[in-house]
Short mmCIF file of C-alpha atoms and ligand atoms in Angstrom, two decimals:
data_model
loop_
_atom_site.label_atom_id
_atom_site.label_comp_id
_atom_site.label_asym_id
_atom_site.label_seq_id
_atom_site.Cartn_x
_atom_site.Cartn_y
_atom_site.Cartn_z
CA UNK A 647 -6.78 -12.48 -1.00
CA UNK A 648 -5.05 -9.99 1.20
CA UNK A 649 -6.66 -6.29 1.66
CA UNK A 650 -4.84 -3.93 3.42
CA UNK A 651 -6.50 -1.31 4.85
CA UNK A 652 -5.04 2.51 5.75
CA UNK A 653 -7.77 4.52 7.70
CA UNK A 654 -7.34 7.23 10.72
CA UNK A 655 -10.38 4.97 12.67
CA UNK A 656 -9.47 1.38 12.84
CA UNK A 657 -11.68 0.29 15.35
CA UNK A 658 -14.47 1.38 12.89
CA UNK A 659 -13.93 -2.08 11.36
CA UNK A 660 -13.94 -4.11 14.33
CA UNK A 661 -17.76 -5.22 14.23
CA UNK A 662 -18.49 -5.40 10.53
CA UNK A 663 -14.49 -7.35 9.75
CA UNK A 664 -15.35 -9.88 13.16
CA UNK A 665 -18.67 -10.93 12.31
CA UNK A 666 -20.96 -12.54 9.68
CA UNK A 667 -19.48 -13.12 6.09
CA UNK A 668 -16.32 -11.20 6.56
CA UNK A 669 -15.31 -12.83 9.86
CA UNK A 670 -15.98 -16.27 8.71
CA UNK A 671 -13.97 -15.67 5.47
CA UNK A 672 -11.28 -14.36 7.92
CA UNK A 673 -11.45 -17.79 9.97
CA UNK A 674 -11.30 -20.39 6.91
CA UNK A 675 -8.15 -17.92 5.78
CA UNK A 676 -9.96 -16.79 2.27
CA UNK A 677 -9.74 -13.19 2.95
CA UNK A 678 -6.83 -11.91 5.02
CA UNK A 679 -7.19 -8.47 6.01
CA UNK A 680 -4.87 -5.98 8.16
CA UNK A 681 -5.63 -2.68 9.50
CA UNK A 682 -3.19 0.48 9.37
CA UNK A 683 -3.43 3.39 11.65
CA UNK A 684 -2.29 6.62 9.31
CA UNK A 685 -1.41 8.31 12.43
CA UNK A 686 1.35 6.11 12.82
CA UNK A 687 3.26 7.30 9.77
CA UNK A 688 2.88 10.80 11.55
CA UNK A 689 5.99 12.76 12.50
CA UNK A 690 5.24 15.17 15.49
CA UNK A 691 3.44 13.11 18.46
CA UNK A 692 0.41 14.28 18.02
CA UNK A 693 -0.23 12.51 14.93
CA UNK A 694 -0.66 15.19 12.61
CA UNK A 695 -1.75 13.44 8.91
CA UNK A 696 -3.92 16.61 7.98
CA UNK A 697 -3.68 20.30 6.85
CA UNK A 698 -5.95 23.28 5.73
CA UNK A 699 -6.03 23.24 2.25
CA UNK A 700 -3.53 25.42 -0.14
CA UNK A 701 -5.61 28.34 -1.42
CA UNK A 702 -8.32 28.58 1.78
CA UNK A 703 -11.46 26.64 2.16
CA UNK A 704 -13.27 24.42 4.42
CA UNK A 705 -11.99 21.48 5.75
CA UNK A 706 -8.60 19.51 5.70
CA UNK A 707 -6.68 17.40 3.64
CA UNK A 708 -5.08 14.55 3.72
CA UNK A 709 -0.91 15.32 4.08
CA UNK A 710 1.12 13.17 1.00
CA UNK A 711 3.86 12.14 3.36
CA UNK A 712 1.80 9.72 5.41
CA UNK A 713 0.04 8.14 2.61
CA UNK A 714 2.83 7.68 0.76
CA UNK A 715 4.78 6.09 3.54
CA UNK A 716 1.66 3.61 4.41
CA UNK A 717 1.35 2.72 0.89
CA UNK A 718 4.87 1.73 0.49
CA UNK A 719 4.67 0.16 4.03
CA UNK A 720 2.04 -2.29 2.57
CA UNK A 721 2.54 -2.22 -1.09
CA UNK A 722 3.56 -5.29 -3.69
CA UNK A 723 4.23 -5.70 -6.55
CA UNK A 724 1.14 -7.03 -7.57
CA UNK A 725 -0.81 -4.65 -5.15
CA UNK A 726 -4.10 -2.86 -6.56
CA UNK A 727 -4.19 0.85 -4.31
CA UNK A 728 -7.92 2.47 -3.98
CA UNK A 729 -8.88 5.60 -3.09
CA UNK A 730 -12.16 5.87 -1.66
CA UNK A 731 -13.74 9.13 -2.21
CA UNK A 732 -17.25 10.90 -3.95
CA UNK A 733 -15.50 11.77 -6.81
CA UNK A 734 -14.85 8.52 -7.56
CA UNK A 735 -15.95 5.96 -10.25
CA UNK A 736 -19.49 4.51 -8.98
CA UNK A 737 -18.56 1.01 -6.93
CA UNK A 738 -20.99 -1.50 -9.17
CA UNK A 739 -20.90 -5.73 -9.02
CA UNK A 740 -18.71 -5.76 -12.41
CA UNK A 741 -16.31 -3.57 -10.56
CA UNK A 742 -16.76 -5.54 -7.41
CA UNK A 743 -16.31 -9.21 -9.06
CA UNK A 744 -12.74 -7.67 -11.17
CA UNK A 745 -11.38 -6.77 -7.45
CA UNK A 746 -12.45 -9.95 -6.44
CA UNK A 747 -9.82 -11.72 -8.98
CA UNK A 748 -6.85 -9.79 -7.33
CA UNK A 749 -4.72 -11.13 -5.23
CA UNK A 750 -3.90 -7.86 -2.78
CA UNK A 751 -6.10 -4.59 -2.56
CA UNK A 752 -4.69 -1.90 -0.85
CA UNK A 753 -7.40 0.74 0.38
CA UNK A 754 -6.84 4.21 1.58
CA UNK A 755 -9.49 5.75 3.51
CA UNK A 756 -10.01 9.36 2.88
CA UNK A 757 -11.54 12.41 4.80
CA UNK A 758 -14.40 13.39 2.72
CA UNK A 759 -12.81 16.63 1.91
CA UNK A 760 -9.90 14.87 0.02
CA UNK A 761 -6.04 13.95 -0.13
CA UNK A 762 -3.48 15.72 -1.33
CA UNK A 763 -3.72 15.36 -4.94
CA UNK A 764 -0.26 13.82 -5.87
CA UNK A 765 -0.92 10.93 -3.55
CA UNK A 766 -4.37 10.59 -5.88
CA UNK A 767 -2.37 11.28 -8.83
CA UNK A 768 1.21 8.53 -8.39
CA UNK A 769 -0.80 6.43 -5.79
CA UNK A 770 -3.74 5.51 -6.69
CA UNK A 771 -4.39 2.83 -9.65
CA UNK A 772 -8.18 3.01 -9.12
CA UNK A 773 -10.45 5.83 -7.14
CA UNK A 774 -13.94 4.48 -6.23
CA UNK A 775 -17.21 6.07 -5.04
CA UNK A 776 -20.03 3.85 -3.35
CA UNK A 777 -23.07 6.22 -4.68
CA UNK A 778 -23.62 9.90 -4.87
CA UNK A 779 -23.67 10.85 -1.32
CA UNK A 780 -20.62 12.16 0.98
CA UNK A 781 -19.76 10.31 3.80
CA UNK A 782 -17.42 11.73 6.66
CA UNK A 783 -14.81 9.92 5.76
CA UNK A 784 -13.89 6.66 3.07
CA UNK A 785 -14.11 4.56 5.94
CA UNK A 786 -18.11 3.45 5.48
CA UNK A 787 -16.73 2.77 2.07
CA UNK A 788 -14.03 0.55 1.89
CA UNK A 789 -16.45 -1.91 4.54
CA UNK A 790 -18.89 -1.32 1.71
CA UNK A 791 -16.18 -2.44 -1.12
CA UNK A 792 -14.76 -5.23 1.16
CA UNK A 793 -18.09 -7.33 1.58
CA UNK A 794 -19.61 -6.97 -2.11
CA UNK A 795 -15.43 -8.37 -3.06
CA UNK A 796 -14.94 -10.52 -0.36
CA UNK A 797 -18.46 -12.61 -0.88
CA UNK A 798 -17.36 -13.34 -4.22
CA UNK A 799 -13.64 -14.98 -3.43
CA UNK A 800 -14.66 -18.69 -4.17
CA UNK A 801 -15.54 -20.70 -1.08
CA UNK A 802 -16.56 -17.95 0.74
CA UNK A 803 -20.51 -18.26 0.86
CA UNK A 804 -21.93 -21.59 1.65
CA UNK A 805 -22.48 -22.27 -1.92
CA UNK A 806 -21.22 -20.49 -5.11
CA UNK A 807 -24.68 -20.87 -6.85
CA UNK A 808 -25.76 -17.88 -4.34
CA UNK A 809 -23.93 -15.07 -5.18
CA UNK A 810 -24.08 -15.97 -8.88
CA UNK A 811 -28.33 -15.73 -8.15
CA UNK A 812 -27.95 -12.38 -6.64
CA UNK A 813 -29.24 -8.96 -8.28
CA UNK A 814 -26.76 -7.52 -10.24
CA UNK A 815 -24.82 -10.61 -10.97
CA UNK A 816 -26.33 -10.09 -14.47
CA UNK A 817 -25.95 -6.70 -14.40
CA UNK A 818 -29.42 -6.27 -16.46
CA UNK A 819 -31.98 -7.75 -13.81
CA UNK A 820 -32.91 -7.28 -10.23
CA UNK A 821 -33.45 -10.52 -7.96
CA UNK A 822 -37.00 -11.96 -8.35
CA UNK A 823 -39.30 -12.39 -4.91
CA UNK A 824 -38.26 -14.87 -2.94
CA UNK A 825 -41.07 -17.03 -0.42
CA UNK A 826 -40.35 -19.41 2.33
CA UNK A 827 -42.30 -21.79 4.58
CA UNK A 828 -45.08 -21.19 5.44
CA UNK A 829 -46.66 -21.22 2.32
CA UNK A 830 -49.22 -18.94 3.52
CA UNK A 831 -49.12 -16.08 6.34
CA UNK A 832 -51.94 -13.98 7.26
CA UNK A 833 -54.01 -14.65 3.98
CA UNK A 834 -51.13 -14.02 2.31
CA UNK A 835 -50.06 -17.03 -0.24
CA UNK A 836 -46.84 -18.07 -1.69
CA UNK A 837 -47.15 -18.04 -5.60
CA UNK A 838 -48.65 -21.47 -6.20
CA UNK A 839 -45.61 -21.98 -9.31
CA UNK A 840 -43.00 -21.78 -6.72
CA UNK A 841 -44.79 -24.70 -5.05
CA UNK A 842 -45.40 -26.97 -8.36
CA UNK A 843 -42.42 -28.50 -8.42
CA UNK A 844 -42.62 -27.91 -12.24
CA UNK A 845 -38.69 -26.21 -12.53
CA UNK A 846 -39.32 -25.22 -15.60
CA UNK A 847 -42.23 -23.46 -14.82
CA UNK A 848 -40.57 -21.87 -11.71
CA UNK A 849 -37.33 -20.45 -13.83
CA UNK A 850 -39.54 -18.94 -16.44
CA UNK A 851 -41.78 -17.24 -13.61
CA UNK A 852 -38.57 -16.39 -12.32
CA UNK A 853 -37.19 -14.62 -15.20
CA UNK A 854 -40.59 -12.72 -15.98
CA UNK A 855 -40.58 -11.42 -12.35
CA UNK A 856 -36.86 -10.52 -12.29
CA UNK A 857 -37.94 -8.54 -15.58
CA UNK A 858 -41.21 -7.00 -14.30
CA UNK A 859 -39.00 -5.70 -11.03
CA UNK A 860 -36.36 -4.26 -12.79
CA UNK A 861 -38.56 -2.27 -15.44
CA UNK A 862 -40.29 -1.30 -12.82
CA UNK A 863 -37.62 0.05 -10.37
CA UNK A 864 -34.58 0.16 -12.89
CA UNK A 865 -35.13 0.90 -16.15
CA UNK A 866 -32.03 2.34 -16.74
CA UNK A 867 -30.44 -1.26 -16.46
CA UNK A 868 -31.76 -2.42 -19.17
N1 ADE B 1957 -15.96 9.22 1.11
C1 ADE B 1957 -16.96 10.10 1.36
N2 ADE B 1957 -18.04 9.83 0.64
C2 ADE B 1957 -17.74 8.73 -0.12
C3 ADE B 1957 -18.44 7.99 -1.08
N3 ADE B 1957 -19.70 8.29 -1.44
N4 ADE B 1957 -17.82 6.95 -1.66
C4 ADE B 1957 -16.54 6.64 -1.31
N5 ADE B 1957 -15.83 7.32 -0.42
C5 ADE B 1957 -16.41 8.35 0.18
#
């Protein structure tokens, strides 16, 4: 997969897009992503890709010309272009394993107060929101998008088993507890089923954990 990425703070990424799960899919060549400055669609020198809004109000928008020019910098034809902003759809693992069956994502990075709205309107094919708070900027975002898509791209985790485990994967349940050696810790013991070696027994303790957890936190998912 190839994600393009146009943001006003590239070295935001450099950390989370180096290391851990993103870095190593980077390495093995499963995820290849590249970072575009917007300020270097700009046409004064100093950069200028923002403006006070049309009509007064706080803040400043996004200009169309630069977007548009990055876009069509990086675009294909079989490109996907999101928008990251709070008035987005909500960012949820269906949406995240659908992105993860593309072959080129295009993401532009927002200020939180917006983009000019005909670069939304022609540009965008999908607008996403990671959860009902504002951000400064779509920047926390799209690293947000990138590692729920990019763990899913086949070969990327050590085995596919784990991400099909994970909460969310069946978008009813939460994850059930998890224990690991030592089986007991300050009076504190490891369910004894986990340590049976009955697997029968330890998938249906499984299952009625994963559904005690997720009436318990999430009722709305089920
Ligand atoms: N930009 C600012 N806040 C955001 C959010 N919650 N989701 C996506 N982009 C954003």
């Amino acid at each position: 997969m190839r994600i393009d990425i146009i943001t006003l703070f590239p070295g935001m990424f450099k950390g989370p897009f180096e290391e851990s799960m993103i870095g190593r899919a980077r390495k093995k060549g499963l995820a290849e992503v590249h970072l575009h400055d917007l300020r270097r669609y700009a046409y004064d020198s100093r950069g200028t890709v923002d403006d006070a809004p049309f009509g007064g109000g706080a803040g400043m928008i996004l200009k169309p010309e630069m977007i548009f020019a990055a876009v069509e910098d990086v675009s294909s034809s079989h490109g996907k272009v999101i928008l990251l902003t709070p008035q987005g759809d909500k960012f949820s693992q269906p949406k995240a394993q659908e992105l993860a069956d593309e072959a080129h994502l295009i993401m532009i990075c927002a200020h939180y107060e917006g983009v000019d709205e005909r670069a939304r309107q022609v540009l965008a094919d999908v607008e996403l929101s990671i959860g009902d708070y504002v951000l400064t900027n779509g920047n926390l975002a799209a690293m947000v998008v990138c590692d729920a898509v990019i763990r899913l791209i086949p070969g990327v985790l050590g085995s596919e088993e784990s991400a099909g485990a994970d909460s969310f994967s069946d978008p009813g349940r939460l994850d059930y507890p998890q224990y690991t050696r030592p089986a007991e810790f300050r009076n504190m013991k490891a369910p004894d089923v986990l340590l049976s070696g009955d697997h029968q027994k330890i998938r249906q303790w499984r299952s009625e954990q994963s559904l005690l957890r997720t009436l318990g936190r999430r009722p709305d998912l089920i």
